[in-house]
Coordinates of C-alpha atoms in Angstrom, one line a residue:
Chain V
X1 CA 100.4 96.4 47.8
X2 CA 97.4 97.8 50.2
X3 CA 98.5 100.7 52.3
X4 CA 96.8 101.2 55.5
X5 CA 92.8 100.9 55.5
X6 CA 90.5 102.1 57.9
X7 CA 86.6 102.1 57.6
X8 CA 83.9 103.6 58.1
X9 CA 86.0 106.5 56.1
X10 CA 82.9 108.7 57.8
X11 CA 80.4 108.6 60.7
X12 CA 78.0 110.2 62.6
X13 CA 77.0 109.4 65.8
X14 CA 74.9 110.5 68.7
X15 CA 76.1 111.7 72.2
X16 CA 76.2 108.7 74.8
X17 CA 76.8 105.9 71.4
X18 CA 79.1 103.8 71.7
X19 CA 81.2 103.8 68.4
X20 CA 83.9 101.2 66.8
X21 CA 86.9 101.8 64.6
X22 CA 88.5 99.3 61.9
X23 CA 92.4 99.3 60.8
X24 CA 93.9 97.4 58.5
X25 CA 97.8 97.5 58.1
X26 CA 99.7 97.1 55.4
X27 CA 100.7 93.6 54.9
X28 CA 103.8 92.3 57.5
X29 CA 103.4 95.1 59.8
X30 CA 102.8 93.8 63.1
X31 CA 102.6 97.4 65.0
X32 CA 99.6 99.8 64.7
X33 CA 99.2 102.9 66.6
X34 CA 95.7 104.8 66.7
X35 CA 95.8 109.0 67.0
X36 CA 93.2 111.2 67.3
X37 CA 93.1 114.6 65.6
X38 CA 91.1 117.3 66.8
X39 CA 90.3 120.6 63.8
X40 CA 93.4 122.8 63.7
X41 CA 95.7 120.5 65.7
X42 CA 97.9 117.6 65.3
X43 CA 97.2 114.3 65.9
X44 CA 97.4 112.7 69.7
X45 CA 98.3 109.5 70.3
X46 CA 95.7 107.5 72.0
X47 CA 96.8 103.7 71.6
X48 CA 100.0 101.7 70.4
X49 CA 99.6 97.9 69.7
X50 CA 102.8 95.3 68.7
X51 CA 102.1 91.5 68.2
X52 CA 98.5 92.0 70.3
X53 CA 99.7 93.3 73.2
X54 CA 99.1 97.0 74.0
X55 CA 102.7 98.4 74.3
X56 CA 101.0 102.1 74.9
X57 CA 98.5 104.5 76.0
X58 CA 98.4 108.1 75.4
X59 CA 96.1 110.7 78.1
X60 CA 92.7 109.3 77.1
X61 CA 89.6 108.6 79.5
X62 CA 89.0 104.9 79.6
X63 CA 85.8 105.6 77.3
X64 CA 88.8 104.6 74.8
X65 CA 89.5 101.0 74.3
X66 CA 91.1 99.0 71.6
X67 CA 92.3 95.3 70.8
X68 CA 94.4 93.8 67.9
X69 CA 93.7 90.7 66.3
X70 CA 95.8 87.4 65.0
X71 CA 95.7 89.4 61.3
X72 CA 97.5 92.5 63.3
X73 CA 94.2 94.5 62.2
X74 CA 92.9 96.5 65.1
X75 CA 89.6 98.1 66.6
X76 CA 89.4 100.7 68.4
X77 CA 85.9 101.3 70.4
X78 CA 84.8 104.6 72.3
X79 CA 81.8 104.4 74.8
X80 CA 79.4 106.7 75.8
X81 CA 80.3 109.7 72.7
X82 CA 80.9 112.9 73.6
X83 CA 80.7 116.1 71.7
X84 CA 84.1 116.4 72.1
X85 CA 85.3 113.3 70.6
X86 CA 84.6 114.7 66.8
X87 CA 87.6 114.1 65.2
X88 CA 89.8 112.6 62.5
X89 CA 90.8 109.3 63.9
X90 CA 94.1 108.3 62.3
X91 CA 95.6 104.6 62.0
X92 CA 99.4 103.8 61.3
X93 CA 101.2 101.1 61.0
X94 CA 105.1 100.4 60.8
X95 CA 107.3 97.2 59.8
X96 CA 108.6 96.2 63.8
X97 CA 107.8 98.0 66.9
X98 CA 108.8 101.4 64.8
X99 CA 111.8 101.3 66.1
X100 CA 113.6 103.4 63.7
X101 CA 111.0 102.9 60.7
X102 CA 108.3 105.6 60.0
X103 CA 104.9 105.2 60.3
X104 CA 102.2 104.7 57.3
X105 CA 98.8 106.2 58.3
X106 CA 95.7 105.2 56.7
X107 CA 92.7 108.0 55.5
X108 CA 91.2 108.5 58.8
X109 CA 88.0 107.8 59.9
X110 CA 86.2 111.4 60.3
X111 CA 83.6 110.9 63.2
X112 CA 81.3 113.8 64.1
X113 CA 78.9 112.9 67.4
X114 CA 76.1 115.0 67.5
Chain M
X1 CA 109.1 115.5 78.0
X2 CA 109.5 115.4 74.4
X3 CA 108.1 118.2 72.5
X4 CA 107.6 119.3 69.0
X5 CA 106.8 123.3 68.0
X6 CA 106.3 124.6 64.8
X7 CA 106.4 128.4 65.2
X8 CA 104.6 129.2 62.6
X9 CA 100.5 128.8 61.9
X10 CA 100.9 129.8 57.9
X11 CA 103.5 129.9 55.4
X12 CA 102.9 131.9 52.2
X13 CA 105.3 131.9 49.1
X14 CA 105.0 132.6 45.9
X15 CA 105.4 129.4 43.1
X16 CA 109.0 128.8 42.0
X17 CA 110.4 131.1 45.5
X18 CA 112.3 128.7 47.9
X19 CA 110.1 127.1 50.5
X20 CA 110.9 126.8 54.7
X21 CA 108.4 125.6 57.0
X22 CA 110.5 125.8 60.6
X23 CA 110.3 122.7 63.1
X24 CA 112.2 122.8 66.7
X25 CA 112.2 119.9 69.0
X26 CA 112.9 119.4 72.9
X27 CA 113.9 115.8 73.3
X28 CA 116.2 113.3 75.9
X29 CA 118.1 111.7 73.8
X30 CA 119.1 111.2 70.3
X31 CA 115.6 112.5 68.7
X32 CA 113.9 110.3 65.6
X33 CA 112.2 113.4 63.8
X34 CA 109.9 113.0 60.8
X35 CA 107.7 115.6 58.2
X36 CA 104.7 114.4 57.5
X37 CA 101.9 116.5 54.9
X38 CA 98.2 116.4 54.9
X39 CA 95.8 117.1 52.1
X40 CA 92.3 118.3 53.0
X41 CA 90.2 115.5 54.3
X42 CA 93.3 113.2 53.7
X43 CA 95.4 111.0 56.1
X44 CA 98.8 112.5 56.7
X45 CA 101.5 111.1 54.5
X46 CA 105.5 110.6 55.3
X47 CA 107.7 112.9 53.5
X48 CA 111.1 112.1 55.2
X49 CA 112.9 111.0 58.7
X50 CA 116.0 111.7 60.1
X51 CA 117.2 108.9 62.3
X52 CA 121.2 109.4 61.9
X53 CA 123.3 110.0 59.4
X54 CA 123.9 113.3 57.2
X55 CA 121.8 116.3 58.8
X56 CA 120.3 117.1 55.2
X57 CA 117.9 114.5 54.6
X58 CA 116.1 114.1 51.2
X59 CA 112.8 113.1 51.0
X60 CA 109.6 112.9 48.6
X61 CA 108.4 115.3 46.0
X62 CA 111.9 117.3 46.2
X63 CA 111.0 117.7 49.9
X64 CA 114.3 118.1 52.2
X65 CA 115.0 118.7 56.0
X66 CA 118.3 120.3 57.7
X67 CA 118.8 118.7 61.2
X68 CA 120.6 121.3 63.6
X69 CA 121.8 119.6 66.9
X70 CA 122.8 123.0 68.3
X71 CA 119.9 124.8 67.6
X72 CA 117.8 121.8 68.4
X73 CA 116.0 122.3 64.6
X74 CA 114.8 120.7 62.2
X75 CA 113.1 122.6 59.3
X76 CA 111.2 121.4 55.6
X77 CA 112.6 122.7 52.5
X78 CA 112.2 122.7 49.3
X79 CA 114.0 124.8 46.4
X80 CA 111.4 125.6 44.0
X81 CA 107.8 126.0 46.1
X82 CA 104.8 124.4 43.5
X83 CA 101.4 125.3 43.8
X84 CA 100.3 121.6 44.5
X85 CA 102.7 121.7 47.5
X86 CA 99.8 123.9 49.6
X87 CA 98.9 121.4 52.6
X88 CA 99.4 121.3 55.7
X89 CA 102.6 120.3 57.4
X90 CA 103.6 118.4 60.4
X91 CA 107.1 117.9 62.2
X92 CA 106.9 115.0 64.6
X93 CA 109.2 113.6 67.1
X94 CA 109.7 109.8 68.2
X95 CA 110.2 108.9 71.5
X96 CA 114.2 107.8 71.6
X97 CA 114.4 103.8 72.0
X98 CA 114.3 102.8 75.9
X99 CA 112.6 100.8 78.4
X100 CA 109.1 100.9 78.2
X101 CA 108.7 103.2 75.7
X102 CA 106.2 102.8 73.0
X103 CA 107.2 104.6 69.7
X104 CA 104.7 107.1 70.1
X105 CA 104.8 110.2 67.4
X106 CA 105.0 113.7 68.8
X107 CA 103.2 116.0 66.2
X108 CA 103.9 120.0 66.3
X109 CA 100.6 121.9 65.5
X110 CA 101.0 121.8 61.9
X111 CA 101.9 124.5 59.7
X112 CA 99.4 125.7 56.4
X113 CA 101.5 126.3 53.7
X114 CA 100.2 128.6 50.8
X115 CA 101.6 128.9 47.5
X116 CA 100.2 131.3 45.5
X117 CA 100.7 131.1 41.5

């Protein structure tokens, strides 16, 4: 059984890009969450999706976007890049609305914006 | 606001020596706390949750947590530390079930442990 996938796995983009994510969850999960983790800290949340409706938002600038699909996969898309937003950006998924469940997280995506 | 600290930025032990990596937590609520590790350039992985129940949880990889409601606590142990153990270690908080809230995961600042051989 496939865990959680996210791709690209690596990226490099340019200041003022616009840049899309790609998360897969593990098969029957209908919730996935997106956090983004900054060197040296923990990971923030930024986004929680349930049955493709957004159920949450953490303290992001609206540069942050995302969307799920009929398939529960999700995108997540960040316009005009800053430096700032280099990070490891983490998927996870859980069986209902992670009610009392834990959260499976996928690889990451590391994106450095140059 | 919910909150998650882990006091400490590195934890060194020697292999076979008992292992603690300390976790408190500021919450409203009956708190949904969970350890997650992370291996360089690796996606964090669940090593245990406590939702209710028995405050020693066990987990993966001999992994086990002690929930203290008094001293609002919830710290990683393991017995016997192993070299392959040396990651990097995050306590996490869930928001408690309610009205509008999402399920969002609270992560402490992570914890480096090092186990030297």
């Amino acid at each position: 059984d496939a865990g959680v996938t996210q791709s690209p796995t690596h990226l490099i983009k340019t200041r003022g890009q616009h840049v899309t994510l790609r998360c897969s969850p593990i098969s029957g999960h209908k919730s996935v969450s997106w956090y983004q983790q900054v060197l040296g800290q923990g990971p923030q949340f930024i986004f929680q999706y349930y049955e493709k409706e957004e159920r949450g938002r953490g303290n992001f600038p609206d540069r942050f976007s995302a969307r799920q699909f009929p398939n529960y996969s999700s995108e997540l898309n960040v316009n005009a890049l800053l430096l700032g937003d280099s990070a490891l950006y983490l998927c996870a998924s859980s069986g209902t609305g992670g009610e009392s469940h834990g959260y499976t997280f996928g690889s990451g995506t590391r994106l450095t914006v140059v | 606001a919910q909150s998650v600290a882990q006091p400490e930025d590195q934890v060194n032990v020697a292999e076979g020596n008992p292992l603690t990596v300390k976790c408190t937590y500021s919450v409203s609520g009956n708190p949904y706390l969970f350890w997650y590790v992370q291996y360089p350039n690796r996606g964090l992985q669940f090593l245990l949750k406590y939702i209710t129940g028995d405050n020693l949880v066990k987990g993966s990889y001999g992994f086990e947590a002690e929930f203290n409601k008094s001293q609002t606590s919830f710290h990683l142990k393991k017995p016997s530390a192993l070299v392959s153990d040396s990651a990097l270690y995050f306590c996490a908080v869930r928001d408690s079930l309610g009205s509008g809230n999402t399920g969002k995961l609270i992560f402490g600042q992570g914890t480096t442990l090092q186990v030297k051989p």
